[in-house]
C-alpha positions as YAML, in Angstrom:
chain: A
units: angstrom
residues:
- id: 1
  name: MET
  ca: [-47.94, -34.95, 101.64]
- id: 2
  name: PRO
  ca: [-45.14, -37.47, 101.31]
- id: 3
  name: ILE
  ca: [-44.95, -40.60, 103.41]
- id: 4
  name: ILE
  ca: [-41.68, -40.64, 105.36]
- id: 5
  name: ASP
  ca: [-40.49, -43.98, 106.74]
- id: 6
  name: ASN
  ca: [-37.00, -44.57, 108.18]
- id: 7
  name: GLY
  ca: [-35.71, -41.44, 106.47]
- id: 8
  name: ILE
  ca: [-36.93, -42.42, 102.99]
- id: 9
  name: TRP
  ca: [-39.62, -40.33, 101.30]
- id: 10
  name: TYR
  ca: [-42.44, -41.96, 99.32]
- id: 11
  name: GLU
  ca: [-45.36, -40.75, 97.23]
- id: 12
  name: PRO
  ca: [-48.49, -42.86, 96.66]
- id: 13
  name: ILE
  ca: [-48.95, -43.65, 92.96]
- id: 14
  name: SER
  ca: [-52.01, -45.87, 93.42]
- id: 15
  name: ASP
  ca: [-54.16, -47.20, 96.24]
- id: 16
  name: ASN
  ca: [-51.50, -49.74, 97.18]
- id: 17
  name: GLU
  ca: [-48.23, -48.62, 95.53]
- id: 18
  name: VAL
  ca: [-45.66, -45.94, 96.27]
- id: 19
  name: ALA
  ca: [-42.66, -44.41, 94.54]
- id: 20
  name: VAL
  ca: [-39.45, -43.43, 96.31]
- id: 21
  name: ILE
  ca: [-39.09, -39.68, 95.85]
- id: 22
  name: ASN
  ca: [-36.45, -37.06, 96.44]
- id: 23
  name: ASN
  ca: [-36.38, -35.80, 100.02]
- id: 24
  name: CYS
  ca: [-36.44, -32.17, 98.95]
- id: 25
  name: GLN
  ca: [-39.40, -30.19, 100.26]
- id: 26
  name: VAL
  ca: [-39.36, -27.62, 97.45]
- id: 27
  name: PHE
  ca: [-38.59, -29.22, 94.10]
- id: 28
  name: GLU
  ca: [-36.32, -27.14, 91.91]
- id: 29
  name: PRO
  ca: [-34.07, -29.17, 89.59]
- id: 30
  name: ARG
  ca: [-31.31, -26.56, 89.70]
- id: 31
  name: MET
  ca: [-31.14, -27.02, 93.49]
- id: 32
  name: MET
  ca: [-31.02, -30.82, 93.56]
- id: 33
  name: ASP
  ca: [-27.39, -30.85, 94.68]
- id: 34
  name: ILE
  ca: [-28.39, -28.76, 97.69]
- id: 35
  name: CYS
  ca: [-31.57, -30.43, 98.87]
- id: 36
  name: SER
  ca: [-31.23, -34.11, 98.00]
- id: 37
  name: ASP
  ca: [-29.92, -35.49, 101.25]
- id: 38
  name: TYR
  ca: [-29.90, -39.28, 101.03]
- id: 39
  name: ALA
  ca: [-26.53, -40.49, 102.27]
- id: 40
  name: GLY
  ca: [-24.59, -43.63, 103.15]
- id: 41
  name: ASP
  ca: [-26.02, -47.06, 102.46]
- id: 42
  name: ILE
  ca: [-29.73, -47.04, 101.63]
- id: 43
  name: THR
  ca: [-31.95, -50.13, 101.57]
- id: 44
  name: ILE
  ca: [-35.43, -49.64, 100.18]
- id: 45
  name: PRO
  ca: [-38.01, -52.00, 101.72]
- id: 46
  name: GLU
  ca: [-40.58, -53.96, 99.70]
- id: 47
  name: THR
  ca: [-43.45, -52.32, 101.58]
- id: 48
  name: VAL
  ca: [-44.19, -49.33, 103.77]
- id: 49
  name: GLU
  ca: [-47.15, -48.76, 106.07]
- id: 50
  name: HIS
  ca: [-48.98, -45.49, 106.50]
- id: 51
  name: ASN
  ca: [-52.37, -44.82, 108.14]
- id: 52
  name: ASP
  ca: [-53.14, -48.56, 108.33]
- id: 53
  name: VAL
  ca: [-52.43, -49.05, 104.60]
- id: 54
  name: THR
  ca: [-49.59, -51.25, 103.38]
- id: 55
  name: TYR
  ca: [-48.05, -49.92, 100.18]
- id: 56
  name: GLN
  ca: [-45.79, -51.91, 97.87]
- id: 57
  name: VAL
  ca: [-42.68, -50.01, 96.75]
- id: 58
  name: THR
  ca: [-42.68, -50.40, 92.94]
- id: 59
  name: THR
  ca: [-41.08, -47.27, 91.53]
- id: 60
  name: ILE
  ca: [-38.02, -45.10, 91.94]
- id: 61
  name: GLY
  ca: [-39.32, -41.64, 91.09]
- id: 62
  name: ASN
  ca: [-37.87, -38.80, 89.05]
- id: 63
  name: PHE
  ca: [-34.65, -37.45, 90.63]
- id: 64
  name: ALA
  ca: [-35.18, -39.74, 93.68]
- id: 65
  name: PHE
  ca: [-31.45, -40.15, 94.30]
- id: 66
  name: GLY
  ca: [-30.33, -37.36, 91.99]
- id: 67
  name: HIS
  ca: [-27.17, -35.54, 92.95]
- id: 68
  name: CYS
  ca: [-26.66, -37.30, 96.27]
- id: 69
  name: GLU
  ca: [-23.05, -36.46, 97.09]
- id: 70
  name: ARG
  ca: [-22.83, -38.71, 100.16]
- id: 71
  name: LEU
  ca: [-24.60, -41.78, 98.78]
- id: 72
  name: ASN
  ca: [-22.47, -44.97, 98.86]
- id: 73
  name: SER
  ca: [-24.89, -47.74, 97.95]
- id: 74
  name: VAL
  ca: [-28.57, -48.37, 97.25]
- id: 75
  name: THR
  ca: [-30.37, -51.70, 97.49]
- id: 76
  name: LEU
  ca: [-33.67, -51.94, 95.61]
- id: 77
  name: PRO
  ca: [-36.22, -54.61, 96.58]
- id: 78
  name: ALA
  ca: [-37.65, -57.33, 94.34]
- id: 79
  name: THR
  ca: [-40.85, -55.29, 94.03]
- id: 80
  name: ILE
  ca: [-39.26, -52.50, 91.96]
- id: 81
  name: THR
  ca: [-40.62, -52.53, 88.40]
- id: 82
  name: ASN
  ca: [-39.89, -49.00, 87.17]
- id: 83
  name: ILE
  ca: [-37.07, -46.47, 87.49]
- id: 84
  name: LYS
  ca: [-37.99, -42.97, 86.34]
- id: 85
  name: ASN
  ca: [-36.12, -40.05, 84.78]
- id: 86
  name: ARG
  ca: [-32.79, -39.10, 86.31]
- id: 87
  name: ALA
  ca: [-33.50, -41.29, 89.36]
- id: 88
  name: PHE
  ca: [-29.76, -41.73, 89.79]
- id: 89
  name: ALA
  ca: [-28.61, -38.52, 88.12]
- id: 90
  name: ILE
  ca: [-24.87, -38.02, 88.19]
- id: 91
  name: TYR
  ca: [-23.07, -36.47, 91.08]
- id: 92
  name: TYR
  ca: [-19.38, -36.56, 91.71]
- id: 93
  name: ALA
  ca: [-18.19, -36.59, 95.31]
- id: 94
  name: MET
  ca: [-15.77, -33.95, 96.55]
- id: 95
  name: ASP
  ca: [-12.83, -36.22, 95.66]
- id: 96
  name: GLY
  ca: [-13.97, -36.36, 92.01]
- id: 97
  name: ASN
  ca: [-15.20, -39.96, 92.17]
- id: 98
  name: LEU
  ca: [-18.74, -41.08, 91.50]
- id: 99
  name: ALA
  ca: [-20.76, -40.92, 94.70]
- id: 100
  name: LEU
  ca: [-22.77, -44.12, 94.16]
- id: 101
  name: ASP
  ca: [-20.39, -47.10, 94.42]
- id: 102
  name: THR
  ca: [-22.88, -49.98, 94.32]
- id: 103
  name: LEU
  ca: [-26.46, -50.50, 93.19]
- id: 104
  name: THR
  ca: [-28.03, -53.82, 94.21]
- id: 105
  name: VAL
  ca: [-31.30, -54.80, 92.52]
- id: 106
  name: LEU
  ca: [-33.14, -57.79, 93.98]
- id: 107
  name: ALA
  ca: [-35.77, -57.98, 91.21]
- id: 108
  name: THR
  ca: [-35.32, -61.09, 89.06]
- id: 109
  name: THR
  ca: [-36.80, -59.27, 86.04]
- id: 110
  name: PRO
  ca: [-34.91, -56.08, 85.22]
- id: 111
  name: PRO
  ca: [-37.11, -53.06, 86.01]
- id: 112
  name: GLN
  ca: [-38.08, -50.69, 83.20]
- id: 113
  name: VAL
  ca: [-35.63, -47.82, 83.10]
- id: 114
  name: ALA
  ca: [-36.01, -44.32, 81.68]
- id: 115
  name: GLU
  ca: [-33.25, -43.58, 79.19]
- id: 116
  name: ASP
  ca: [-31.58, -40.96, 81.40]
- id: 117
  name: SER
  ca: [-31.99, -42.72, 84.75]
- id: 118
  name: PHE
  ca: [-28.34, -43.55, 85.29]
- id: 119
  name: ASN
  ca: [-26.46, -40.90, 83.33]
- id: 120
  name: GLU
  ca: [-22.76, -41.33, 84.21]
- id: 121
  name: TYR
  ca: [-23.42, -44.13, 86.70]
- id: 122
  name: TYR
  ca: [-22.57, -46.71, 84.07]
- id: 123
  name: HIS
  ca: [-19.32, -47.08, 86.04]
- id: 124
  name: THR
  ca: [-21.17, -48.05, 89.24]
- id: 125
  name: THR
  ca: [-21.07, -51.71, 90.29]
- id: 126
  name: LEU
  ca: [-24.43, -53.39, 89.71]
- id: 127
  name: CYS
  ca: [-25.24, -56.46, 91.85]
- id: 128
  name: VAL
  ca: [-28.11, -58.61, 90.53]
- id: 129
  name: LEU
  ca: [-29.52, -62.11, 90.92]
- id: 130
  name: ASN
  ca: [-29.29, -63.28, 87.29]
- id: 131
  name: ASP
  ca: [-27.73, -62.71, 83.89]
- id: 132
  name: SER
  ca: [-30.83, -61.11, 82.34]
- id: 133
  name: TYR
  ca: [-29.51, -57.65, 83.28]
- id: 134
  name: ARG
  ca: [-26.55, -58.15, 80.93]
- id: 135
  name: ARG
  ca: [-29.03, -58.29, 78.02]
- id: 136
  name: ALA
  ca: [-31.69, -55.83, 79.18]
- id: 137
  name: GLU
  ca: [-31.95, -52.41, 77.58]
- id: 138
  name: TYR
  ca: [-30.02, -49.73, 79.53]
- id: 139
  name: TRP
  ca: [-28.91, -52.20, 82.22]
- id: 140
  name: LYS
  ca: [-26.50, -53.81, 79.76]
- id: 141
  name: ASN
  ca: [-24.63, -50.47, 79.53]
- id: 142
  name: ILE
  ca: [-23.44, -50.71, 83.12]
- id: 143
  name: GLU
  ca: [-19.82, -51.81, 82.91]
- id: 144
  name: ARG
  ca: [-19.50, -53.78, 86.17]
- id: 145
  name: ILE
  ca: [-22.24, -56.33, 86.75]
- id: 146
  name: ILE
  ca: [-21.90, -58.91, 89.51]
- id: 147
  name: VAL
  ca: [-24.34, -61.82, 89.23]
- id: 148
  name: SER
  ca: [-25.19, -63.95, 92.25]
- id: 149
  name: GLY
  ca: [-27.61, -66.85, 92.47]
- id: 150
  name: SER
  ca: [-30.88, -66.36, 94.34]
- id: 151
  name: GLY
  ca: [-30.55, -66.64, 98.07]
- id: 152
  name: VAL
  ca: [-26.95, -65.41, 98.04]
- id: 153
  name: ARG
  ca: [-26.28, -62.07, 99.70]
- id: 154
  name: PHE
  ca: [-23.91, -59.60, 98.10]
...
């Protein structure tokens, strides 16, 4: 059973860690454009609580935000260390533009990224706290990177 908190779905991956997962109840990759329903501006918290257990959010799971037509921006907390396969798989909005405009990552160390996590989202604006993303594998392929010092909000 997934943990659902403020509209975001999570799956425990250890006794004290969770992964953000796709909010589709029946997982079928060919249906991702139908059942993945995250929309608007999403902010993932550092922790979630469930049944008196506090879980740290460390992973963005496979297809977590895949094919989200109405997704504008996602903010990932400093606790994210891993982004899995096709987590941000491509989806073009009805007007032909990329659906995800901005990805903000608050981790000072770039999370590990599966090779196909971003697909065509290399044109998305990436907001980060330091220049290390410009040199990190896969992150460096994102064309628009905005770097802000720690403590500064984007």
